[in-house]
XYZ file of C-alpha atoms in Angstrom:
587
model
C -20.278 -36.053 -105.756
C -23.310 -37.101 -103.633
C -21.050 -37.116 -100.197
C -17.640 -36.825 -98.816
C -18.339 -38.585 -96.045
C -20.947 -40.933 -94.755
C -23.374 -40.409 -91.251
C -21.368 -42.672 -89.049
C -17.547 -41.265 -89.373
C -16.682 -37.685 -88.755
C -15.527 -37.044 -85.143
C -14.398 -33.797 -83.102
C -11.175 -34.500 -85.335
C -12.928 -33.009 -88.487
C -14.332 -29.642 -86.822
C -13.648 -26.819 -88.948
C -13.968 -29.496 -92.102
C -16.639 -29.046 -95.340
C -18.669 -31.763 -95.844
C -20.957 -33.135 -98.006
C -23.493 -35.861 -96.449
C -26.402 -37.952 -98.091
C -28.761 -40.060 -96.292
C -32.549 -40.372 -94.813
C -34.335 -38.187 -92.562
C -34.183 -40.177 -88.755
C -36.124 -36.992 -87.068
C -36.663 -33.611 -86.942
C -36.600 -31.088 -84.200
C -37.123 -27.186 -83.898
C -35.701 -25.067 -81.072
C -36.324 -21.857 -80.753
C -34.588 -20.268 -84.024
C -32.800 -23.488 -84.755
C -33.934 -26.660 -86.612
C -32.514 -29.948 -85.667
C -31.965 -32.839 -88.626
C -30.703 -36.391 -88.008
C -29.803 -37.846 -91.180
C -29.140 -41.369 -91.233
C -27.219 -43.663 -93.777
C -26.053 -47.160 -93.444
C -23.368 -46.424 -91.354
C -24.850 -44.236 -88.620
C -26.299 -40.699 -87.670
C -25.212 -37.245 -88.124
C -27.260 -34.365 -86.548
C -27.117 -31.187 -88.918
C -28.280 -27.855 -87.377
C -29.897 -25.478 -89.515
C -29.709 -21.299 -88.048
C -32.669 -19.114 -88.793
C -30.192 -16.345 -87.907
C -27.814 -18.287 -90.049
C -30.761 -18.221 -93.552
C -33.882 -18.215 -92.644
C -34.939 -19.747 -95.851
C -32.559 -22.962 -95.736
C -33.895 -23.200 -92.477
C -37.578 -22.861 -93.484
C -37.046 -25.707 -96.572
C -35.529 -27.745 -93.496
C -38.775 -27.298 -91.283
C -40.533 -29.058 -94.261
C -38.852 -32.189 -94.518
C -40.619 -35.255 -93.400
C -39.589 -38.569 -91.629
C -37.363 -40.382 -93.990
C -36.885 -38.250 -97.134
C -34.100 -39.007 -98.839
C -31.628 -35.595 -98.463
C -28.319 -34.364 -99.463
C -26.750 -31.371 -97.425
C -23.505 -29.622 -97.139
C -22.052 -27.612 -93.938
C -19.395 -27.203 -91.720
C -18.262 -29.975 -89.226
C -18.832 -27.942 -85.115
C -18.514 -29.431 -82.200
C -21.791 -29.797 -80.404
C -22.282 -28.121 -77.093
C -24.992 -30.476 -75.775
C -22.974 -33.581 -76.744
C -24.317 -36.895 -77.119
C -22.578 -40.248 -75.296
C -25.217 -42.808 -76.694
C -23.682 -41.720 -80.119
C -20.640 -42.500 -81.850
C -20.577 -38.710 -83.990
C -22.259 -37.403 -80.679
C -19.535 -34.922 -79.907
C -20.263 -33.197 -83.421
C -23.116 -31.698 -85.716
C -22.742 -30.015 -89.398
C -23.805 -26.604 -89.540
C -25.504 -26.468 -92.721
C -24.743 -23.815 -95.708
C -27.341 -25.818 -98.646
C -29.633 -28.840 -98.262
C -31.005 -30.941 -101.529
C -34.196 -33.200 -101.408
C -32.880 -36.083 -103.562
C -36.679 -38.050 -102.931
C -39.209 -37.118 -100.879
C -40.925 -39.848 -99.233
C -44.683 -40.731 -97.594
C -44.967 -41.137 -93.562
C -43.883 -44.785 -93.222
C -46.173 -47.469 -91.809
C -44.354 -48.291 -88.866
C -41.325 -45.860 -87.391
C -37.806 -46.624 -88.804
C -36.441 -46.856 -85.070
C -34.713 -50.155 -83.221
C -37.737 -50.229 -80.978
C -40.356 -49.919 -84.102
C -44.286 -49.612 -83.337
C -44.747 -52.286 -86.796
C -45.628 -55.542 -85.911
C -44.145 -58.641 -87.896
C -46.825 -58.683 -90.378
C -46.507 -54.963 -91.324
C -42.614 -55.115 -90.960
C -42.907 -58.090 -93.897
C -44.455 -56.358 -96.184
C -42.487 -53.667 -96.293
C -39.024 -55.387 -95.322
C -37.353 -52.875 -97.166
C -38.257 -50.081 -95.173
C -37.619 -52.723 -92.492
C -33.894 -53.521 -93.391
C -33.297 -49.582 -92.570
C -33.656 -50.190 -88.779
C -30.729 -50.972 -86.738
C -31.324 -54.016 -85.715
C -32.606 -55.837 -88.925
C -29.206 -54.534 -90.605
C -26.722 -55.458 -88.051
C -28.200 -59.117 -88.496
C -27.521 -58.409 -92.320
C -23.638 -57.736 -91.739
C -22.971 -59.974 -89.271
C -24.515 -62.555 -91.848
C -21.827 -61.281 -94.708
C -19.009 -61.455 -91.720
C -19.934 -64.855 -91.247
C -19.930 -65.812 -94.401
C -16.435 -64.197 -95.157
C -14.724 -65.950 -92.177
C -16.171 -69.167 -93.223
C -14.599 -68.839 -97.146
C -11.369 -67.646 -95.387
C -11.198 -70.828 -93.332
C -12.014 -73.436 -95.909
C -9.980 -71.810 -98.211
C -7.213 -72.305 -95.909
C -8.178 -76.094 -95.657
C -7.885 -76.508 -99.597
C -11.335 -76.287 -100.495
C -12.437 -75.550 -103.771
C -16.144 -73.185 -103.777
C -17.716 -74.695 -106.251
C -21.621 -73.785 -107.430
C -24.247 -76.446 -108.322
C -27.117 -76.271 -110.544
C -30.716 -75.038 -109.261
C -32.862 -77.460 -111.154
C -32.387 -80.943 -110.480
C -34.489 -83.841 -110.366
C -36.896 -84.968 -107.932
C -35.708 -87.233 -104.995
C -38.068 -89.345 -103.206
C -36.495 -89.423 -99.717
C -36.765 -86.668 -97.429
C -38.600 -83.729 -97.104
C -41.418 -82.882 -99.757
C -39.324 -81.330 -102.645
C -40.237 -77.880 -104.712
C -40.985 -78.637 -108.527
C -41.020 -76.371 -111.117
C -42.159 -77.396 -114.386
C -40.487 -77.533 -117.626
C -41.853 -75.788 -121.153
C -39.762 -77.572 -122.955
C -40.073 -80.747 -122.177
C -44.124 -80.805 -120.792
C -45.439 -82.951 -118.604
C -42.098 -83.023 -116.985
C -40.580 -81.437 -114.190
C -37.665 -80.064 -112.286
C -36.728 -79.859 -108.522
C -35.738 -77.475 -106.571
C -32.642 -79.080 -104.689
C -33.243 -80.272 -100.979
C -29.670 -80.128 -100.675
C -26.865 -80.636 -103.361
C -25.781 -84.258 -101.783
C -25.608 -86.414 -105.276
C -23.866 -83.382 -107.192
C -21.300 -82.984 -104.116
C -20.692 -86.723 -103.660
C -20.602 -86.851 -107.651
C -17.460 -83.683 -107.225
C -15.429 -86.729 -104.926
C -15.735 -89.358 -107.693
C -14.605 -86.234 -110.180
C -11.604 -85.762 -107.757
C -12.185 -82.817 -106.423
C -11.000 -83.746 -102.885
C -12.344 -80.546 -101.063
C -15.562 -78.968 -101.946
C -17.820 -75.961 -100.309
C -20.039 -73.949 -101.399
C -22.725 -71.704 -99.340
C -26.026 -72.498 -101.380
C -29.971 -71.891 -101.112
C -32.090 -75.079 -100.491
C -35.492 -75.766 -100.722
C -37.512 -77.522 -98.479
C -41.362 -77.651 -98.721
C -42.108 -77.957 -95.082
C -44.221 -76.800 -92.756
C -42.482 -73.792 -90.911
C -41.211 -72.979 -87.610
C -38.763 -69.886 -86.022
C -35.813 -71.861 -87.010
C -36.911 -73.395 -90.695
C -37.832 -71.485 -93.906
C -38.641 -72.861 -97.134
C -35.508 -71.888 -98.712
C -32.290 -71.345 -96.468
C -29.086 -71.464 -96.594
C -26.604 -74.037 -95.838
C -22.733 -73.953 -95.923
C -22.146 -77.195 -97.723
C -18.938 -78.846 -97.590
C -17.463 -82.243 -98.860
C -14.017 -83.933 -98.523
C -12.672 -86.927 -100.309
C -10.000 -89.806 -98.167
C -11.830 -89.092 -94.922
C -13.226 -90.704 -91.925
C -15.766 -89.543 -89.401
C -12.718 -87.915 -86.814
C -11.378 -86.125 -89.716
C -14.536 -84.423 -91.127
C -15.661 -83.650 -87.022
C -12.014 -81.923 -86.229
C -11.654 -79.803 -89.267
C -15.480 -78.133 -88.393
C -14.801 -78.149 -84.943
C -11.937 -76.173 -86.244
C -14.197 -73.590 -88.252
C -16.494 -73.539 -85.345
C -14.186 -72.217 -82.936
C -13.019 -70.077 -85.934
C -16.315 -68.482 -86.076
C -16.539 -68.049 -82.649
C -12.858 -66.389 -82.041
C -13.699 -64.248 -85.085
C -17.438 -63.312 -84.653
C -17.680 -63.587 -80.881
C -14.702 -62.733 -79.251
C -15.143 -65.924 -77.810
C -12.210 -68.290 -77.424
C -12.995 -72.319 -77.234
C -10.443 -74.756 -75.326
C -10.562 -78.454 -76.121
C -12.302 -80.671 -78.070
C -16.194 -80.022 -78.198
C -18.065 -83.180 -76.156
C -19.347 -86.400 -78.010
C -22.497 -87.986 -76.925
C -24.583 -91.092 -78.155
C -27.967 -90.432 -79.805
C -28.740 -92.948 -77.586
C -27.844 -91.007 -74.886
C -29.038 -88.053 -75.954
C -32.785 -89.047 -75.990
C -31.954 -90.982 -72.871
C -30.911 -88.368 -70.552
C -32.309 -85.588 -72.680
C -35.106 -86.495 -74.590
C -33.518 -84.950 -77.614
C -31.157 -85.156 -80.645
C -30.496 -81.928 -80.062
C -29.999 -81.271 -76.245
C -29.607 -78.225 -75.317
C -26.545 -78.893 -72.509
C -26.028 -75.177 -70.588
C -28.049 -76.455 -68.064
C -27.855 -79.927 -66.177
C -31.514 -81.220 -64.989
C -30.492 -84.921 -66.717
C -33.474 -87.102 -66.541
C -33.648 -89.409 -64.200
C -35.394 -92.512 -64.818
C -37.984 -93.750 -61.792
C -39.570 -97.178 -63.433
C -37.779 -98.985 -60.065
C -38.485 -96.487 -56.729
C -41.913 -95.040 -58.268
C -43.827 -98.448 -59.804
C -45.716 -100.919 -57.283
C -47.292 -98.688 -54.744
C -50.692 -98.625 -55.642
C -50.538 -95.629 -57.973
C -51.875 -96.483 -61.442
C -50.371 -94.203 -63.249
C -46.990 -94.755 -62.316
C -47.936 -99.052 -61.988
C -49.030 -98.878 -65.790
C -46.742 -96.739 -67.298
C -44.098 -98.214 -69.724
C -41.535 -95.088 -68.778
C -41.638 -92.762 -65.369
C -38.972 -90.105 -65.597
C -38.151 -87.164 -63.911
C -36.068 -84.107 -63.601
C -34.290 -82.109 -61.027
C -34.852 -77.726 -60.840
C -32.459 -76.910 -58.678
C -34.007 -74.288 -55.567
C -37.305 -74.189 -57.393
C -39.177 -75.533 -54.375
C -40.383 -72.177 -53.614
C -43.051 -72.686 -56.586
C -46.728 -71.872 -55.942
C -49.275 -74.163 -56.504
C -50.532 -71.849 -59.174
C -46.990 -72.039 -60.768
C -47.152 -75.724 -60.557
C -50.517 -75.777 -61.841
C -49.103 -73.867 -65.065
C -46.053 -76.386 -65.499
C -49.220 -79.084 -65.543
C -51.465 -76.928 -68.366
C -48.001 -76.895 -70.357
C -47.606 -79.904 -70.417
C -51.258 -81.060 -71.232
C -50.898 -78.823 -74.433
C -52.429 -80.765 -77.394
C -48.554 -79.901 -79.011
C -46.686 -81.708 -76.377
C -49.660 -84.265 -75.190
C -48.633 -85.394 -71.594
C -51.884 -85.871 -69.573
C -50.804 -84.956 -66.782
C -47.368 -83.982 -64.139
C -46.517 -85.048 -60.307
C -44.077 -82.851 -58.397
C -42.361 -83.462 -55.081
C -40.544 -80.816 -53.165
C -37.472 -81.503 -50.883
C -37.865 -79.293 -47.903
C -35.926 -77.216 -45.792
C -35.675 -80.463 -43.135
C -34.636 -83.027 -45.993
C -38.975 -84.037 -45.563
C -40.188 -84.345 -49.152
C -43.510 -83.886 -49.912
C -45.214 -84.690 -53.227
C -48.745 -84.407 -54.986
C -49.271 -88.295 -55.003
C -48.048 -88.408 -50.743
C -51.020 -90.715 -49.897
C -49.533 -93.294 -52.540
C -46.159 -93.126 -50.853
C -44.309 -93.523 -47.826
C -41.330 -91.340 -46.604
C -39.329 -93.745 -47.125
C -40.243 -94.306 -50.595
C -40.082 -90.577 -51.315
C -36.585 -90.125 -50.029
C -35.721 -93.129 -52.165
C -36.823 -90.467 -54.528
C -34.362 -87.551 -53.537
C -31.768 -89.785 -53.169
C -32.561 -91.232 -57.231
C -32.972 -87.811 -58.291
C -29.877 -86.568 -56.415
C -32.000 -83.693 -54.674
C -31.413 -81.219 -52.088
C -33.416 -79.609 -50.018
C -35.176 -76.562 -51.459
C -34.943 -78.701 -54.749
C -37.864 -79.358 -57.289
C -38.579 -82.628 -58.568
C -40.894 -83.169 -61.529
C -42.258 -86.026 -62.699
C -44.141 -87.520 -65.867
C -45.305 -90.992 -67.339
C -46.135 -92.347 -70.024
C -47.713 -95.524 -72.175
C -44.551 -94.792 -75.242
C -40.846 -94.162 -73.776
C -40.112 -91.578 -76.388
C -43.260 -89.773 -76.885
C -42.718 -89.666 -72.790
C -38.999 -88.186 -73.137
C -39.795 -85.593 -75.588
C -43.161 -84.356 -73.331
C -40.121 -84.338 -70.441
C -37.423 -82.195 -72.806
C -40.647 -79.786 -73.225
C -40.849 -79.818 -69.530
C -37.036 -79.363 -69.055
C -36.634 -77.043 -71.789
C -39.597 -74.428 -70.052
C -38.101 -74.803 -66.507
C -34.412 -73.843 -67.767
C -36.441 -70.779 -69.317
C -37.828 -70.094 -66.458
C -35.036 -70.427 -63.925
C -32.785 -67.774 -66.416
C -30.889 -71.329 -67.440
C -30.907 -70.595 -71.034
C -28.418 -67.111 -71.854
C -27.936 -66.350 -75.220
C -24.653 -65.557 -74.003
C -23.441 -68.283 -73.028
C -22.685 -71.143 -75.687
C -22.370 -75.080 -74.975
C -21.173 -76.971 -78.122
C -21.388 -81.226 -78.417
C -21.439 -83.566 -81.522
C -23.925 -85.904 -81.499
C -22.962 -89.321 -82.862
C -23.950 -93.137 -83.687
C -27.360 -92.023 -84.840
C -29.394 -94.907 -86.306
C -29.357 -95.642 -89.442
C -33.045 -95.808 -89.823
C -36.392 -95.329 -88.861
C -40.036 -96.601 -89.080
C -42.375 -94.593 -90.766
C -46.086 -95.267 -89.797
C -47.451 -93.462 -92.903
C -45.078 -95.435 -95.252
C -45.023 -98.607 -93.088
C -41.668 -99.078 -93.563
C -37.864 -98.052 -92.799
C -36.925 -94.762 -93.592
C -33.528 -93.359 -93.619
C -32.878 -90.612 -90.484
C -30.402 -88.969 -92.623
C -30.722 -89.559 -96.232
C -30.165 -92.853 -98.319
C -26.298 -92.140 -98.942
C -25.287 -92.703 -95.247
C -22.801 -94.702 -94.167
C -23.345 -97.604 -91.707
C -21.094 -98.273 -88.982
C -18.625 -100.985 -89.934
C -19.200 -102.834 -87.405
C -22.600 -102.822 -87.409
C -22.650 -103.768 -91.459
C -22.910 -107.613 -90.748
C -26.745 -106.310 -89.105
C -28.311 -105.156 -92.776
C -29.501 -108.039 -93.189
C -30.810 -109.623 -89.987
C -31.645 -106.927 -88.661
C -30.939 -103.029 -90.052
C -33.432 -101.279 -87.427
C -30.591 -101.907 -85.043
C -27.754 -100.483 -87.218
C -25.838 -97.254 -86.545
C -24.641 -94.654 -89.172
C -21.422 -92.714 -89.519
C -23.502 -89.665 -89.054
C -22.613 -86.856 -86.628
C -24.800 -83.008 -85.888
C -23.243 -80.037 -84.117
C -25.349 -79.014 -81.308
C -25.445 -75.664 -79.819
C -27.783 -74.426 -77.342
C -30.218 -77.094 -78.193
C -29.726 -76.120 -82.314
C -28.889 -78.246 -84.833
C -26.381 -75.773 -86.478
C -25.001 -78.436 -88.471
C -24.539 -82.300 -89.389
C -23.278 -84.910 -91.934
C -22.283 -88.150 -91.907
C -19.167 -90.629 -93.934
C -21.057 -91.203 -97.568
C -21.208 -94.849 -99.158
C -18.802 -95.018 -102.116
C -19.487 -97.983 -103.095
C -22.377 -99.068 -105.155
C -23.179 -102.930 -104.272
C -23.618 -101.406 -100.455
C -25.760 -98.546 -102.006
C -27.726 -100.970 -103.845
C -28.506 -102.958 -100.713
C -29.079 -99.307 -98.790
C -31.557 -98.552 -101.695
C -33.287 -102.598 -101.120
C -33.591 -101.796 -97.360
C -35.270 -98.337 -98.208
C -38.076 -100.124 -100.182
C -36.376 -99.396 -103.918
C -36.439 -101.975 -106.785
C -33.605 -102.280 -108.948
C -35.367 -100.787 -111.104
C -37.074 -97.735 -109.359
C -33.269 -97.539 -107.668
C -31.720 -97.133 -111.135
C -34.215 -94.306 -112.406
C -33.685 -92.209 -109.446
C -29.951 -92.582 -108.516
C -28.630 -94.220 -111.705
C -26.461 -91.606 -112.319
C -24.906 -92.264 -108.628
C -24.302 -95.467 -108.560
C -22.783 -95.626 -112.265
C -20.321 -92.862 -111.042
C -19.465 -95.670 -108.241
C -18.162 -97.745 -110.528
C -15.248 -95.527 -111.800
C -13.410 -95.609 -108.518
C -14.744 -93.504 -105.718
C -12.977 -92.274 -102.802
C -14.006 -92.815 -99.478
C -15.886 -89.153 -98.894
C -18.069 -87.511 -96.285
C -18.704 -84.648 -95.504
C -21.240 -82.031 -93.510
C -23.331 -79.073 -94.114
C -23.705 -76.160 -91.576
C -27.293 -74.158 -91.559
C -25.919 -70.465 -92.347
C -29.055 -69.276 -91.090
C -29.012 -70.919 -87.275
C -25.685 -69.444 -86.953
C -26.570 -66.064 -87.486
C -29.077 -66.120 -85.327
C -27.665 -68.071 -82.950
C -24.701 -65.443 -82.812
C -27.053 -62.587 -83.237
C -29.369 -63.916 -80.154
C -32.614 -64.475 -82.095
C -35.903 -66.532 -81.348
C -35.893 -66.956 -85.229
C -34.241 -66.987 -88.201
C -36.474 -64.634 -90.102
C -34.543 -61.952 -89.047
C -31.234 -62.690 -90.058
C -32.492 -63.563 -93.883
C -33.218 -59.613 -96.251
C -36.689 -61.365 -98.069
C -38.010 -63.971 -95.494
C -41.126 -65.427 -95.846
C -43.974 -65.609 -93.028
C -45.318 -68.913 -91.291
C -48.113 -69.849 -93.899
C -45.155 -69.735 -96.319
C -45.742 -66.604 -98.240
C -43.694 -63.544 -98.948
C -45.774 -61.007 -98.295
C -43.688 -58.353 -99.735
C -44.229 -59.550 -103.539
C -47.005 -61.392 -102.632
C -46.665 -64.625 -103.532
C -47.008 -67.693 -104.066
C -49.579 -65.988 -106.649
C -51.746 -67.615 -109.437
C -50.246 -67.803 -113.036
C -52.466 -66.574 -115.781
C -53.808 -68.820 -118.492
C -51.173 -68.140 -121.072
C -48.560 -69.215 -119.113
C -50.190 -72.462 -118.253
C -50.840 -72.887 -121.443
C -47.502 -72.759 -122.379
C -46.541 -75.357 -119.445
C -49.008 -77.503 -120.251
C -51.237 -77.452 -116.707
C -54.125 -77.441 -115.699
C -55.474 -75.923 -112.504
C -57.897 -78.810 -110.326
C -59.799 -76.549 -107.769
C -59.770 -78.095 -104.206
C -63.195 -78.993 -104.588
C -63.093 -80.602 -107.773
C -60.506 -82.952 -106.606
């Protein structure tokens, strides 16, 4: 047998005990008459001590191996007299009788260490050295925990894991799908699936009842740390529902995770809050709630003093940083260049500090009186030694998303934002639509198969942009880790979702036929929600991005740099597909 045991489990328990262990070279040391080898499997480290006095010529083939060769060596199990704390088999070390080189290996391009000298670009393309550091694999088991604990749960609940197929066809709603072309039918083509919605709501008309299933989607997007163009979702269905029943049984699985994961036990329902609140007080569908600093809006004390900006401004709001007063004007003048970034657009921030006396001074003081400005404090419930900042704008939510920014970099900077700590909120009564300038018409925020709000139904027709869905996302930390929404089952209301949306009949039935036929065989009432696998793990794990919770991830421009591609087929194969390559420049 290659080993008896692996690097991470023998203890001062097993001295005296022969052992066989296989792994990778970590490092090598010599001392004296002694040479020093960690080897290192999946499971931990195991320093081996080879004895000149002991054989001088196992201990000469030991002084040859190089970082991360892959060995196999057999010895006794000692207790160490320099023991180790920082490691779990510190108090032992294998005095070695025989050692085997199973592979040798080249120096790696970066050191296989939790603190590694590669940066991401190196550590991509060779991800599989990569996955051997610490770090990169704990991500990788704590993924395959999570995804065990979530099958145990929703197994418990009745649900049925069910797979659904790859290539489907091309929706037009939504993010810009991933097509794949088809030999045997040319000139045609597949999609990659954006999500499985039709096939899951097409399981509730089959009867089903309770469906999951933890599935790659595909999403031809641009990228950002917490989107990749294939992830992972944890997709999940459920037949005779309504919006309180889908929203307790995931609250349930949340606080599953986090009990099981974490450690981490939740009391009490998780918080509800409007969309329209949301963007109201946080500029955001996705507010990130372990910190306060609500905005505040200033249209009434701020407008009419002579200051343009404020006088012309169609929204004026402002936020609260608690003992932040102490800023510098070179601090300040930072928060202003942030702001001004051509990514967040605001031209320009006012600040006012409360001071020690209650005084409050601000960068626009010779537009306002005391009076005025404690009219401020008072508005923006401040204190002294508080921080008030202040912005404006010509478009009320172009203004509140420049202020979340804002909000989002001061609870950064003030240490507001622990990975450790975890604030959890549904968001709810999202609308049901929204304008597109580039199509010039409605759009659906969710996708086409949402729900309205019964008692917002009578508005479809008079007027829809005012209409609310059934649709609800779990927020946590300022992540969408999840959402979902109560599904139309019935097809005259999808048919006048589909009219709303822009569809004819016509276009309607070539795209979602297949849907809306099923409708008429007696569909349940169904809804259902769809967790991003992903954003938990990293989220749990404490990552600034996903990347590193996912084995093969690809980088920002899209690629995977690893097997290099996207790459150019060759002729034959086009051929055969029946395509033909139109250079940019021919276009």
């Amino acid at each position: 047998m290659f080993r008896t045991n692996t690097c991470g489990e023998l203890r001062i328990s097993d001295a005296g005990k022969k052992v066989t262990l296989a792994g990778w070279v970590q490092r090598s040391r010599k001392m004296g008459g002694m040479t020093f080898i960690d080897v290192r499997d999946r499971y931990g480290i195991t320093q081996v001590v080879f004895n000149i006095e002991h054989d001088a010529d196992l201990c000469e083939q030991a002084n040859h191996l190089g970082r991360e060769f892959v060995i196999q060596i057999t010895g006794t199990v000692a207790e160490r007299t320099a023991k180790n704390a920082n490691m779990p088999t510190g108090d032992i070390e294998i005095i070695a009788d025989s050692l085997r080189v199973l592979n040798p290996s080249e120096v790696p391009p970066f050191t296989i260490e939790d603190e590694t000298d590669g940066g991401d670009d190196l550590r991509m393309r060779y991800r599989y050295l990569d996955i051997r550091r610490n770090p990169v694999r704990r991500n990788l088991e704590l993924r395959h925990r999570m995804t065990m604990e979530v099958r145990r749960y929703l197994d418990s609940k009745g649900f049925l894991e069910i797979e659904t197929p790859m290539l489907v066809g091309s929706t037009p709603e939504g993010a810009r799908d991933f097509v794949v072309p088809s030999r045997m039918n040319p000139g045609q083509f597949y999609a990659l699936p954006q999500s499985p919605q039709t096939l899951k709501q097409l399981l509730m008309v089959s009867g089903i009842d309770r469906y999951f299933q933890i599935v790659k989607c595909f999403r031809d997007e641009d990228l950002r740390a917490d989107r990749q163009p294939e992830f992972t979702q944890i997709d999940c269905e459920m037949s005779f529902i309504e919006q309180d029943d889908v929203i307790r049984l995931f609250e349930g699985m949340a606080k599953h995770l986090f009990k099981e994961i974490r450690g981490i036990e939740i009391e009490g329902d998780f918080p509800r809050m409007s969309w329209a609140d949301a963007m109201k007080y946080y500029g955001s569908d996705k507010p990130d709630t372990r910190f306060d600093m609500r905005f505040v809006e200033l249209d009434g004390v701020l407008k009419g003093h002579g200051f343009s900006v404020f006088d012309n401004a169609a929204y004026i709001g402002g936020i609260c940083a608690k003992g932040a007063a102490s800023y510098t004007r070179k601090q300040l003048d930072a928060l202003t260049d942030y702001v001004k970034r051509p990514q967040i657009g605001a031209k320009g921030m006012v600040y006012a500090r409360v001071e020690a006396d209650g005084n409050v001074k601000s960068s626009v003081d010779k537009f306002y009186t005391q009076e005025t400005l404690q009219e401020l404090r008072k508005a923006m419930n401040a204190e002294a030694g508080d921080l008030i900042l202040i912005l404006s704008g010509d478009d009320v939510m172009r203004t509140r998303k420049q202020l979340c920014e804002l909000r989002l970099e001061m609870g950064r900077q003030l240490g507001l934002r622990d990975k450790n700590v975890f604030s959890c909120l549904w968001v709810v009564d999202f609308p049901m639509f929204e304008w597109s300038d580039e199509e010039q018409r409605l759009m659906a925020m969710h996708h086409p198969f949402t729900h309205p709000k019964d008692e917002d139904i009578h508005l479809l027709d008079s007027d829809p942009a005012a209409v609310r869905a059934d649709a609800y996302d779990m927020i946590i930390n300022g992540v969408e880790v999840g959402g979902g929404s109560v599904r139309i089952h019935d097809s005259e209301l999808q048919a006048k979702m589909f009219e709303i949306l822009g569809f004819t009949p016509e276009k309607a039935k070539e795209q979602f036929g297949f849907l809306m036929n099923a409708f008429k065989f007696g569909a349940p009432p169904h809804g259902g929600l769809a967790y991003g696998l992903d954003r938990w793990v990293s989220l749990f794990a404490g990552l600034d991005s996903i990347r590193d919770c996912i084995a093969f991830p690809k980088n920002n421009s899209g690629r995977d740099v690893m097997l290099d591609a996207p790459a150019a087929l060759d002729q034959k194969q086009l051929d055969e597909l029946t395509l033909e390559i139109v250079k940019p420049e021919e276009k």
